[in-house]
PDB file of C-alpha atoms in Angstrom:
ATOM      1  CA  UNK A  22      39.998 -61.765  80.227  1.00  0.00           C
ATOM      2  CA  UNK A  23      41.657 -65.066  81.332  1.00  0.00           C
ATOM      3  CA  UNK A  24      44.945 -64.026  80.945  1.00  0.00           C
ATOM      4  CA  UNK A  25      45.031 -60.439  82.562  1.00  0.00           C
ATOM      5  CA  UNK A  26      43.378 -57.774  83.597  1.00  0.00           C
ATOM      6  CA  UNK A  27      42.366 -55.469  79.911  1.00  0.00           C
ATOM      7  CA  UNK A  28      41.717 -52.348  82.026  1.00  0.00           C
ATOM      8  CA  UNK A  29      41.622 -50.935  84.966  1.00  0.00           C
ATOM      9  CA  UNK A  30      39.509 -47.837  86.295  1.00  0.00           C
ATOM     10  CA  UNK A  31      37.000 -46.070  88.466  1.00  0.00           C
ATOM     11  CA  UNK A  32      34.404 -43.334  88.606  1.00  0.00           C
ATOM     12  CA  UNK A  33      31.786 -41.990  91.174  1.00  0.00           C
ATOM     13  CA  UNK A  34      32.647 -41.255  94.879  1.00  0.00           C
ATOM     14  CA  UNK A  35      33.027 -43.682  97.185  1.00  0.00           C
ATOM     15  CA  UNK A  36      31.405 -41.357  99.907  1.00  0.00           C
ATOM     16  CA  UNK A  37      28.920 -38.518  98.195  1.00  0.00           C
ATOM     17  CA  UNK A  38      28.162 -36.889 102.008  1.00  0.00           C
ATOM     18  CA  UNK A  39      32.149 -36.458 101.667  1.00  0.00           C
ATOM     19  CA  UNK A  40      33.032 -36.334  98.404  1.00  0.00           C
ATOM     20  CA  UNK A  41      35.779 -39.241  98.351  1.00  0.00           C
ATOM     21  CA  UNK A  42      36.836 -40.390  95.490  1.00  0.00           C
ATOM     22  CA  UNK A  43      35.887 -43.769  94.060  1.00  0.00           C
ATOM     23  CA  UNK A  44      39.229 -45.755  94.567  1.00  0.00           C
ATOM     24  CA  UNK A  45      40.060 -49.001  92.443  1.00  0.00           C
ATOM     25  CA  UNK A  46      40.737 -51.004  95.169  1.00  0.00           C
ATOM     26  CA  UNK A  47      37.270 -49.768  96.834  1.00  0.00           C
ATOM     27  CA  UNK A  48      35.787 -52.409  98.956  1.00  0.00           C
ATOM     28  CA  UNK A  49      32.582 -53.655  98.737  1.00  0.00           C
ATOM     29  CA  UNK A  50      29.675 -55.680 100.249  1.00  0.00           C
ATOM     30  CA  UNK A  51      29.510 -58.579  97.448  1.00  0.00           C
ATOM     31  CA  UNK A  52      25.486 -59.752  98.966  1.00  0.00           C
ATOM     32  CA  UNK A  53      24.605 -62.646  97.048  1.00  0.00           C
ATOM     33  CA  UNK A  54      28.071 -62.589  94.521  1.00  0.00           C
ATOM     34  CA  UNK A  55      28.858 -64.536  97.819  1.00  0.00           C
ATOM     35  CA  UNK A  56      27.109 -67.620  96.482  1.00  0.00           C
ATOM     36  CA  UNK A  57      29.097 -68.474  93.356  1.00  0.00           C
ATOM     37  CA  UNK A  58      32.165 -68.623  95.808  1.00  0.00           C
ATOM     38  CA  UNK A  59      30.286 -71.030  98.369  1.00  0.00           C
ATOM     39  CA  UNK A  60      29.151 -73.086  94.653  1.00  0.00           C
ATOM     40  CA  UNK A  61      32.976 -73.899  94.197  1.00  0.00           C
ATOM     41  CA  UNK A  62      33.634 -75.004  97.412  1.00  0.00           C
ATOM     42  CA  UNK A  63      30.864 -77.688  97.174  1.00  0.00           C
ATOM     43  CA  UNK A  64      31.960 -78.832  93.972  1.00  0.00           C
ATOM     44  CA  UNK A  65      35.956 -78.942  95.623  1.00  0.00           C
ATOM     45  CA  UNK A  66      34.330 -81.201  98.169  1.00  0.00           C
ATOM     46  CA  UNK A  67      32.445 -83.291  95.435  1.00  0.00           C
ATOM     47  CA  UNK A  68      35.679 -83.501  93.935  1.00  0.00           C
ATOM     48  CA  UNK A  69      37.848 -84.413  96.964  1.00  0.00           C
ATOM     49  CA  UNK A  70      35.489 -87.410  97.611  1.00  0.00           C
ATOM     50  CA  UNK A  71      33.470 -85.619 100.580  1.00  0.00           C
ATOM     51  CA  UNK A  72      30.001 -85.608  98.858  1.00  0.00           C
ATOM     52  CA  UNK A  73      27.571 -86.399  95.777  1.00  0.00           C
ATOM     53  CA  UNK A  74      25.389 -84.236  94.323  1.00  0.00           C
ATOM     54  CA  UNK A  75      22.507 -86.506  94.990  1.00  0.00           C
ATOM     55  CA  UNK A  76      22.978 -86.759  98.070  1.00  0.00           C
ATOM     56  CA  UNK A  77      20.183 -86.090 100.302  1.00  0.00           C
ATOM     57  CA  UNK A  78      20.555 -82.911 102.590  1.00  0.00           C
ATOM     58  CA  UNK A  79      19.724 -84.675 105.590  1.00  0.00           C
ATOM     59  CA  UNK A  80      22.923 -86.650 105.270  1.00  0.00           C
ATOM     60  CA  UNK A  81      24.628 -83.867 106.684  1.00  0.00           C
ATOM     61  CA  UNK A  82      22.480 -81.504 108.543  1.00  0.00           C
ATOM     62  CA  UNK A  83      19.184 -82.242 110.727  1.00  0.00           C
ATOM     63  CA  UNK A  84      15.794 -80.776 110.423  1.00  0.00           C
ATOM     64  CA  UNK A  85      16.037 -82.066 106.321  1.00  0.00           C
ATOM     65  CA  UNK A  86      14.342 -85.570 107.061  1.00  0.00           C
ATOM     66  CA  UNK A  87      10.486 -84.564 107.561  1.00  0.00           C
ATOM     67  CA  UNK A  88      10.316 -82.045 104.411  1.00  0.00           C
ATOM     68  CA  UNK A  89       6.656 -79.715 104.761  1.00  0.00           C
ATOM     69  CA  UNK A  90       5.011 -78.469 101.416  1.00  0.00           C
ATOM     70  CA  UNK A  91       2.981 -75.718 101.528  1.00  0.00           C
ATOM     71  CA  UNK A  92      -0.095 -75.904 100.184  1.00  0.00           C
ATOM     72  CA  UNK A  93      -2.785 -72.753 101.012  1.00  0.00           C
ATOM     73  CA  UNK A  94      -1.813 -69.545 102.571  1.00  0.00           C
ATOM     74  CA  UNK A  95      -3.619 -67.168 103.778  1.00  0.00           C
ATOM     75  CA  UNK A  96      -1.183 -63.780 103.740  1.00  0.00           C
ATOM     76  CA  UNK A  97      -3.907 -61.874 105.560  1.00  0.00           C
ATOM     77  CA  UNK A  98      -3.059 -63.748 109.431  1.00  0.00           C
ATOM     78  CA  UNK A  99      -0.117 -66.431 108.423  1.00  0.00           C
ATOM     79  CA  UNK A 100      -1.835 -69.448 108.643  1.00  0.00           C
ATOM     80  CA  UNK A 101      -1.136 -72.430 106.139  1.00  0.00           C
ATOM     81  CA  UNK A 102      -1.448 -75.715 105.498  1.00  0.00           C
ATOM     82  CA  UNK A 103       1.217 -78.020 104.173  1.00  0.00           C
ATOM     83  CA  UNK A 104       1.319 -81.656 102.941  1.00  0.00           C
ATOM     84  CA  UNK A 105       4.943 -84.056 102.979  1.00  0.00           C
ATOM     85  CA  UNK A 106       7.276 -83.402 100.356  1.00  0.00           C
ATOM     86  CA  UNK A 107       7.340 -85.840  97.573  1.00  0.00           C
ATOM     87  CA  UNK A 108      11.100 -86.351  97.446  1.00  0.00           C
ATOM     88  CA  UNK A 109      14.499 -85.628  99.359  1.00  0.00           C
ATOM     89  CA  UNK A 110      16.065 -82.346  98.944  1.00  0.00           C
ATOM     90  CA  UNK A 111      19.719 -82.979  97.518  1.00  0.00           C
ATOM     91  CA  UNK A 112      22.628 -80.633  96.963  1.00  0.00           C
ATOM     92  CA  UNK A 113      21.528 -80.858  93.415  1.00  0.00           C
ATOM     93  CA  UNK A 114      18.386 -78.975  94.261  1.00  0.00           C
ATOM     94  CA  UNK A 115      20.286 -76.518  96.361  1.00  0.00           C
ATOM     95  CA  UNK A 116      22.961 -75.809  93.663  1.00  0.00           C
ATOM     96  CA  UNK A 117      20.077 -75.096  91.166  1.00  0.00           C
ATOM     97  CA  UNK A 118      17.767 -73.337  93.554  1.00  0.00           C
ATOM     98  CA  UNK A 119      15.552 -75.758  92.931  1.00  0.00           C
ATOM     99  CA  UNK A 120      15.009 -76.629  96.892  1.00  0.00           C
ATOM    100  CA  UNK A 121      12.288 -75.139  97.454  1.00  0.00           C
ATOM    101  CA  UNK A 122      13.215 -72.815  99.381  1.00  0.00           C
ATOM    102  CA  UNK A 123      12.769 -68.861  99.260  1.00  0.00           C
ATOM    103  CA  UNK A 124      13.928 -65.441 100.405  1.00  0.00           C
ATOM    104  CA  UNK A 125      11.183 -62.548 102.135  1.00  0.00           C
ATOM    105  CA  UNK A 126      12.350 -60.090  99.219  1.00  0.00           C
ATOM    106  CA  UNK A 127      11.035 -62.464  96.901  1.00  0.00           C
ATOM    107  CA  UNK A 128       8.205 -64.312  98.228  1.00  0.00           C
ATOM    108  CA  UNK A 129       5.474 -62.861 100.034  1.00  0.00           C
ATOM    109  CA  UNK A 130       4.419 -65.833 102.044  1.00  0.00           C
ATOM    110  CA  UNK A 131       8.004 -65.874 102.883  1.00  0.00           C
ATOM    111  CA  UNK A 132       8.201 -62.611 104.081  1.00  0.00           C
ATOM    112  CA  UNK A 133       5.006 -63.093 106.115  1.00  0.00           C
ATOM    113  CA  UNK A 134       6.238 -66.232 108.173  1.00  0.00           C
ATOM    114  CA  UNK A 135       9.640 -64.878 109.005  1.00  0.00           C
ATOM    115  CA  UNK A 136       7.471 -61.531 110.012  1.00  0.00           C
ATOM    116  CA  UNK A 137       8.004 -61.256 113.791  1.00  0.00           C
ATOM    117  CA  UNK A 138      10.793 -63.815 114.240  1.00  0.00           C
ATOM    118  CA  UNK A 139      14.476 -64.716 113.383  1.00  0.00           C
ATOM    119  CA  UNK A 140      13.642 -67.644 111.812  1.00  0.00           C
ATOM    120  CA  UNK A 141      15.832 -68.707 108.592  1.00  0.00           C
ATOM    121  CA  UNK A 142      14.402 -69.321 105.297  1.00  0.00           C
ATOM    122  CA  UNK A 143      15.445 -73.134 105.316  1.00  0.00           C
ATOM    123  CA  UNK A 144      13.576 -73.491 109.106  1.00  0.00           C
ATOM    124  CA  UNK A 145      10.078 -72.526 106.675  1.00  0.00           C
ATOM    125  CA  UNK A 146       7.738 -74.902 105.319  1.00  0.00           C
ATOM    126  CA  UNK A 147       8.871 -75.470 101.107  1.00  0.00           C
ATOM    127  CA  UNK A 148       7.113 -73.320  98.736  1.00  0.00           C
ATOM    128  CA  UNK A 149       6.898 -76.080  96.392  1.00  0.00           C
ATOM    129  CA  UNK A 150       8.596 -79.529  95.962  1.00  0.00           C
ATOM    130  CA  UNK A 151      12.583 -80.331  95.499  1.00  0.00           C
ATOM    131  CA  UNK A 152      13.282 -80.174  91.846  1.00  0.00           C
ATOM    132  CA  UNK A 153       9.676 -79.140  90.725  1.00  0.00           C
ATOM    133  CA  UNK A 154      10.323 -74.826  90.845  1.00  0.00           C
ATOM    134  CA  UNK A 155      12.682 -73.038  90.820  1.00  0.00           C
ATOM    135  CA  UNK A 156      12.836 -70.286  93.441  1.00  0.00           C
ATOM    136  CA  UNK A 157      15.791 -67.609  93.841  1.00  0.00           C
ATOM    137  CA  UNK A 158      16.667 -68.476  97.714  1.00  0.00           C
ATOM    138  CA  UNK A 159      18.642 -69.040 100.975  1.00  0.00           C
ATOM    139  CA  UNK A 160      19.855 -72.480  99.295  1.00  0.00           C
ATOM    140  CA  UNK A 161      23.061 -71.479  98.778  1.00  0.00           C
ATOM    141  CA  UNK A 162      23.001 -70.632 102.948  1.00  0.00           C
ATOM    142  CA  UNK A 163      22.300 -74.180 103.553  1.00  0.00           C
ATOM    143  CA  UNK A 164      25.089 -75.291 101.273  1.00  0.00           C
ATOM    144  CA  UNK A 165      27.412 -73.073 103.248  1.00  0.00           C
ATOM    145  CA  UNK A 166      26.013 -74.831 106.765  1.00  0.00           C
ATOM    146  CA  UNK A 167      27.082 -78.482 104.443  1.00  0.00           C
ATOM    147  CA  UNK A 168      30.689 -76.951 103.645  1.00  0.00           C
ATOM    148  CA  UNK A 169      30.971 -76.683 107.704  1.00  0.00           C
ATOM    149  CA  UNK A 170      29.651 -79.942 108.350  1.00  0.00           C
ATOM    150  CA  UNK A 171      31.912 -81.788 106.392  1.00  0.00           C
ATOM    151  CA  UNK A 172      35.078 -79.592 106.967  1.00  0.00           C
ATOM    152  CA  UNK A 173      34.560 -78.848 110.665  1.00  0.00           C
ATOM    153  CA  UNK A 174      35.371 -75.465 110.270  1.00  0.00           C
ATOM    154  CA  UNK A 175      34.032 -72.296 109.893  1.00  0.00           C
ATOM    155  CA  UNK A 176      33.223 -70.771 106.686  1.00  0.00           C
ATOM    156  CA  UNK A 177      35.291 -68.046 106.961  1.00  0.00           C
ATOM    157  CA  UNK A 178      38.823 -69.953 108.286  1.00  0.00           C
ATOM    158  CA  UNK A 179      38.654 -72.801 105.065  1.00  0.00           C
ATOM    159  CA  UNK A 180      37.597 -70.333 102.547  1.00  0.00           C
ATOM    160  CA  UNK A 181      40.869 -68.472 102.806  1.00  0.00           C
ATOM    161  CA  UNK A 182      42.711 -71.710 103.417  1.00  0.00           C
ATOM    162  CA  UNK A 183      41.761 -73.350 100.238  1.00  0.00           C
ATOM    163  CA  UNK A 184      40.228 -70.325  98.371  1.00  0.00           C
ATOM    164  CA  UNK A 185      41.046 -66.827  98.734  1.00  0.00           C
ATOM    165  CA  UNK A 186      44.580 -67.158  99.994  1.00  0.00           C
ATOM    166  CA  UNK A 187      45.683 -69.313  97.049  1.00  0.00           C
ATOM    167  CA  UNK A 188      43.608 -67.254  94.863  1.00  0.00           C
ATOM    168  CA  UNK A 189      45.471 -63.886  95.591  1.00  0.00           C
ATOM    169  CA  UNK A 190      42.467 -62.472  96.546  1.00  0.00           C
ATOM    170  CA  UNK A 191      43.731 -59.909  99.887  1.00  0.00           C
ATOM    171  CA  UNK A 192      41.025 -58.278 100.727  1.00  0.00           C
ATOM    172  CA  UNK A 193      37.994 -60.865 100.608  1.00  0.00           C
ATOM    173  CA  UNK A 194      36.612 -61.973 104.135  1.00  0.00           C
ATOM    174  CA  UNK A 195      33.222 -61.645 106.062  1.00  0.00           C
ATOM    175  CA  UNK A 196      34.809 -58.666 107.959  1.00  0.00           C
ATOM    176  CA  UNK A 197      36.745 -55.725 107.433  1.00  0.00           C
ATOM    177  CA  UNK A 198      40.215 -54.452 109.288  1.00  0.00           C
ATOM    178  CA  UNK A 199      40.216 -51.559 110.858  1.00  0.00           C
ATOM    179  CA  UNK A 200      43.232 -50.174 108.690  1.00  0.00           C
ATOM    180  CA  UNK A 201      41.125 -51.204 105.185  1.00  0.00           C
ATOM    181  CA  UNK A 202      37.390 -49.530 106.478  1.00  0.00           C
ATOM    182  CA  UNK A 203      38.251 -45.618 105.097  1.00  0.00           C
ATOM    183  CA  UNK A 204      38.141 -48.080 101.608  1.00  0.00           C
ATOM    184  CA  UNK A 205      34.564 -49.580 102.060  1.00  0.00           C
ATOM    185  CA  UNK A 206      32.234 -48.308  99.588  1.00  0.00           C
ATOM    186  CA  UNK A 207      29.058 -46.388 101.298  1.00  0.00           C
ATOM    187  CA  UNK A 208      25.481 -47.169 100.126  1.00  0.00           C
ATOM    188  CA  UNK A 209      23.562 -44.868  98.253  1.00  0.00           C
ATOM    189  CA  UNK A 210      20.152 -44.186  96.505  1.00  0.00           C
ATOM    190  CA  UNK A 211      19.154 -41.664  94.034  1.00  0.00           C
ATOM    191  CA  UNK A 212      16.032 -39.801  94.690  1.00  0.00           C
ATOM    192  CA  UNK A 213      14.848 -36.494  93.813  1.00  0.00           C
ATOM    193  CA  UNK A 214      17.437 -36.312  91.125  1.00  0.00           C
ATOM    194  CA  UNK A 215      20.371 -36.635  93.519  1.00  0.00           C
ATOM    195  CA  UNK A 216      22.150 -39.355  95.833  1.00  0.00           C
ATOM    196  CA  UNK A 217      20.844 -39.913  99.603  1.00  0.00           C
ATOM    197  CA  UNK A 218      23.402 -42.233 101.447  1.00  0.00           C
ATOM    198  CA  UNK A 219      21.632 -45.311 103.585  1.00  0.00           C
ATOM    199  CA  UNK A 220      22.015 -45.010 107.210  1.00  0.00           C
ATOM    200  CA  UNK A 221      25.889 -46.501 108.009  1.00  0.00           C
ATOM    201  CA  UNK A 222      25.745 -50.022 109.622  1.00  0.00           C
ATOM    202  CA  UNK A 223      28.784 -51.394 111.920  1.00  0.00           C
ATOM    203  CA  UNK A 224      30.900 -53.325 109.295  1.00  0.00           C
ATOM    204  CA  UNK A 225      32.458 -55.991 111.569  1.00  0.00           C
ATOM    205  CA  UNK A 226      36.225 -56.169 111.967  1.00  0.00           C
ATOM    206  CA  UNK A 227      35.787 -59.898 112.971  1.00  0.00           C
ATOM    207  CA  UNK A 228      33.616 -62.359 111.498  1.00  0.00           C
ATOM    208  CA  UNK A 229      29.786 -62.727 112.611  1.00  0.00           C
ATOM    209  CA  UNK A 230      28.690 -65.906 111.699  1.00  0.00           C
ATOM    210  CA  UNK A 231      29.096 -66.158 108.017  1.00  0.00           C
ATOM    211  CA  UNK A 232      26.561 -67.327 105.843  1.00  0.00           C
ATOM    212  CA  UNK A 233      27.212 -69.143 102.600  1.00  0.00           C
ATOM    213  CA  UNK A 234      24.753 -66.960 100.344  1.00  0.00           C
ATOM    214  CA  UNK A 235      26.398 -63.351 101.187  1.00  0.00           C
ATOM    215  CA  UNK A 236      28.177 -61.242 103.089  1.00  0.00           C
ATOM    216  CA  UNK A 237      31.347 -61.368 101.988  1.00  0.00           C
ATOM    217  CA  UNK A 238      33.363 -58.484 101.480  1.00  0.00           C
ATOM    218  CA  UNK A 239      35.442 -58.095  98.319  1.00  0.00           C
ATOM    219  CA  UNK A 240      37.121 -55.387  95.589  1.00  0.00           C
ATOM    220  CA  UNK A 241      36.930 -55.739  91.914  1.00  0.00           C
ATOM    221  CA  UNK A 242      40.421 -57.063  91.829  1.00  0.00           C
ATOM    222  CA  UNK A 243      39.949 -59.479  93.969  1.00  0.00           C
ATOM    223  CA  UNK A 244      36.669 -61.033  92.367  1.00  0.00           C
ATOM    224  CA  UNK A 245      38.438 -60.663  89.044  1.00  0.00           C
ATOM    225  CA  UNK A 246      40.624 -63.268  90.268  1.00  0.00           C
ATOM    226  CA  UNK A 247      37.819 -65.653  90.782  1.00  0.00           C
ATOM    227  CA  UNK A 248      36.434 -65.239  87.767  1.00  0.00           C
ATOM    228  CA  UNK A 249      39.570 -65.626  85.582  1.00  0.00           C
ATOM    229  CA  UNK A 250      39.704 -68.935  87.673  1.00  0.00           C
ATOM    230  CA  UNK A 251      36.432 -70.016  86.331  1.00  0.00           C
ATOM    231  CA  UNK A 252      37.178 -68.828  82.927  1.00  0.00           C
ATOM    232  CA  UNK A 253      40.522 -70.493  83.133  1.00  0.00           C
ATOM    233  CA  UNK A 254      38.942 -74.119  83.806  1.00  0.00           C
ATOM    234  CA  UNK A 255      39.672 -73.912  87.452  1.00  0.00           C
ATOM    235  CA  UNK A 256      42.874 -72.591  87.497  1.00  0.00           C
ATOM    236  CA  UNK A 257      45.049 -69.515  88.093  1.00  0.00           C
ATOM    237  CA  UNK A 258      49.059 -69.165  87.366  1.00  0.00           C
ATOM    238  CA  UNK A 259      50.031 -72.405  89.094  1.00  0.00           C
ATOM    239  CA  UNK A 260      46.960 -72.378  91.414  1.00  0.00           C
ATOM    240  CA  UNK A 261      44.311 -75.019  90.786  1.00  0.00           C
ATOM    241  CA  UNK A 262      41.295 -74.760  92.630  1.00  0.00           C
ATOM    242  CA  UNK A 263      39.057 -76.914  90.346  1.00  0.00           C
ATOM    243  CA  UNK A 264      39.122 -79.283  87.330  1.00  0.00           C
ATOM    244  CA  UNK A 265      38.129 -78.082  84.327  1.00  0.00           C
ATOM    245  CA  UNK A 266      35.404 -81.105  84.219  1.00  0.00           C
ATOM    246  CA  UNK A 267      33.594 -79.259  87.427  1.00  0.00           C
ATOM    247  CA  UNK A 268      33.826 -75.648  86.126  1.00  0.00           C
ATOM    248  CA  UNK A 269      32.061 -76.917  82.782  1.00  0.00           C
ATOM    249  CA  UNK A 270      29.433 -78.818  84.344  1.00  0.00           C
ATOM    250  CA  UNK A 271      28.743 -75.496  87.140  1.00  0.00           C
ATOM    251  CA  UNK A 272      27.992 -73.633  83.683  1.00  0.00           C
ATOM    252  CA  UNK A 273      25.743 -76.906  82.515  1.00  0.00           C
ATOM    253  CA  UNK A 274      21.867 -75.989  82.769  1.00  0.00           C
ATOM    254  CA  UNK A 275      20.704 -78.009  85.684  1.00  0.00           C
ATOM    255  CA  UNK A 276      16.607 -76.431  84.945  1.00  0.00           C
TER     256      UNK A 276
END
């Protein structure tokens, strides 16, 4: 709860091809839990005097002034047609995922531009209009690219400055250390009534550009702590990272 931590366990294997044990201080790749942390830093930046919600995205980052819409899409060969959005996109809108922006796993059209390139989800034409839809996205990736902007420094360096570090949280980062790998959790799927582990990816040992909307790697002990922040009003022991005024309007419906 706020206070401290009620219990403490863990079951499963960390490693089913070799039987390890699931540890309590198992690390694991957080994906998109990544974006509630990259959430608080905006609203520590609102609060320090750096930025307004309304605040048009093109303040801080190019490519954000000349907004496309898309209109028809034809999934079959790509092709589309688009029409100016009818308003700014703010932080607001990226805060809410209400940007207009989307992910491939969730939209087909998408999945079918970025088919064939490395383009990012905010490089796309909209699927609809800032603050008309909302659309579970790479917002939260733009609001990390903001947090940079304004701080001049990379995601990874001012998050443990002003967030994990004086949050206790010792095992959080983009990468992994060599000495804490043996603890990362493998990934697994269950078919044919048993588990099949996913072909191991390189974890990195150093940072590769971090984005704000996952990635991060993290332990239940370590997010605990950022949640008893939030359900302390901000605050931890003698650590404040937000008022409570911020961490009540982040659980405010912005729909």
């Amino acid at each position: 709860d706020r206070d401290r931590v009620l219990y403490e366990g863990a079951a499963g294997r960390l490693d089913v091809e070799l039987d390890v044990p699931m540890p309590v201080n198992a690390i694991f790749n957080i994906a998109s839990m990544t974006k509630p942390v990259t959430s608080v830093a905006i609203m520590m930046l609102l609060e320090d005097g750096k930025l307004q919600l309304d605040d048009p995205v093109s303040k801080y980052l190019t490519g954000f002034s000349d907004l496309k819409v898309i209109t028809t899409f034809n999934q079959a060969d790509g092709t589309y047609d688009t029409r100016p959005a009818t308003r700014a996109m703010t932080i607001r809108h990226l805060l809410a995922h209400t940007s207009g922006i989307g992910y491939g796993f969730c939209s087909p059209i998408v999945a079918r531009l970025q088919q064939g390139t490395k383009t990012s989800e905010w490089e796309l034409p909209l699927l609809s209009d800032p603050g008309d839809q909302w659309n579970y996205g790479a917002s939260t990736g733009v609001l990390g690219l903001i947090v940079e902007k304004i701080t001049g420094s990379p995601l990874e360096t001012w998050y443990q400055e002003h967030i994990f570090v004086p949050l206790g949280m010792v095992d959080t980062s983009w990468a992994v250390p060599a000495d804490k790998q043996a603890r990362v959790s493998r990934t697994h799927s269950r078919a044919d009534g048993s588990l099949k582990e996913q072909p191991r990816g390189s974890i990195p040992t150093t940072p590769r550009a971090p984005r704000g909307d996952g990635g991060l790697y993290s332990t239940v002990r370590d997010y605990g702590r950022f949640m008893r922040m939030l359900l302390n009003g901000g605050r931890i022991g003698d650590v404040t990272i937000l008022s409570d005024q911020s961490v009540r309007m982040m659980g405010e419906n912005h729909i």
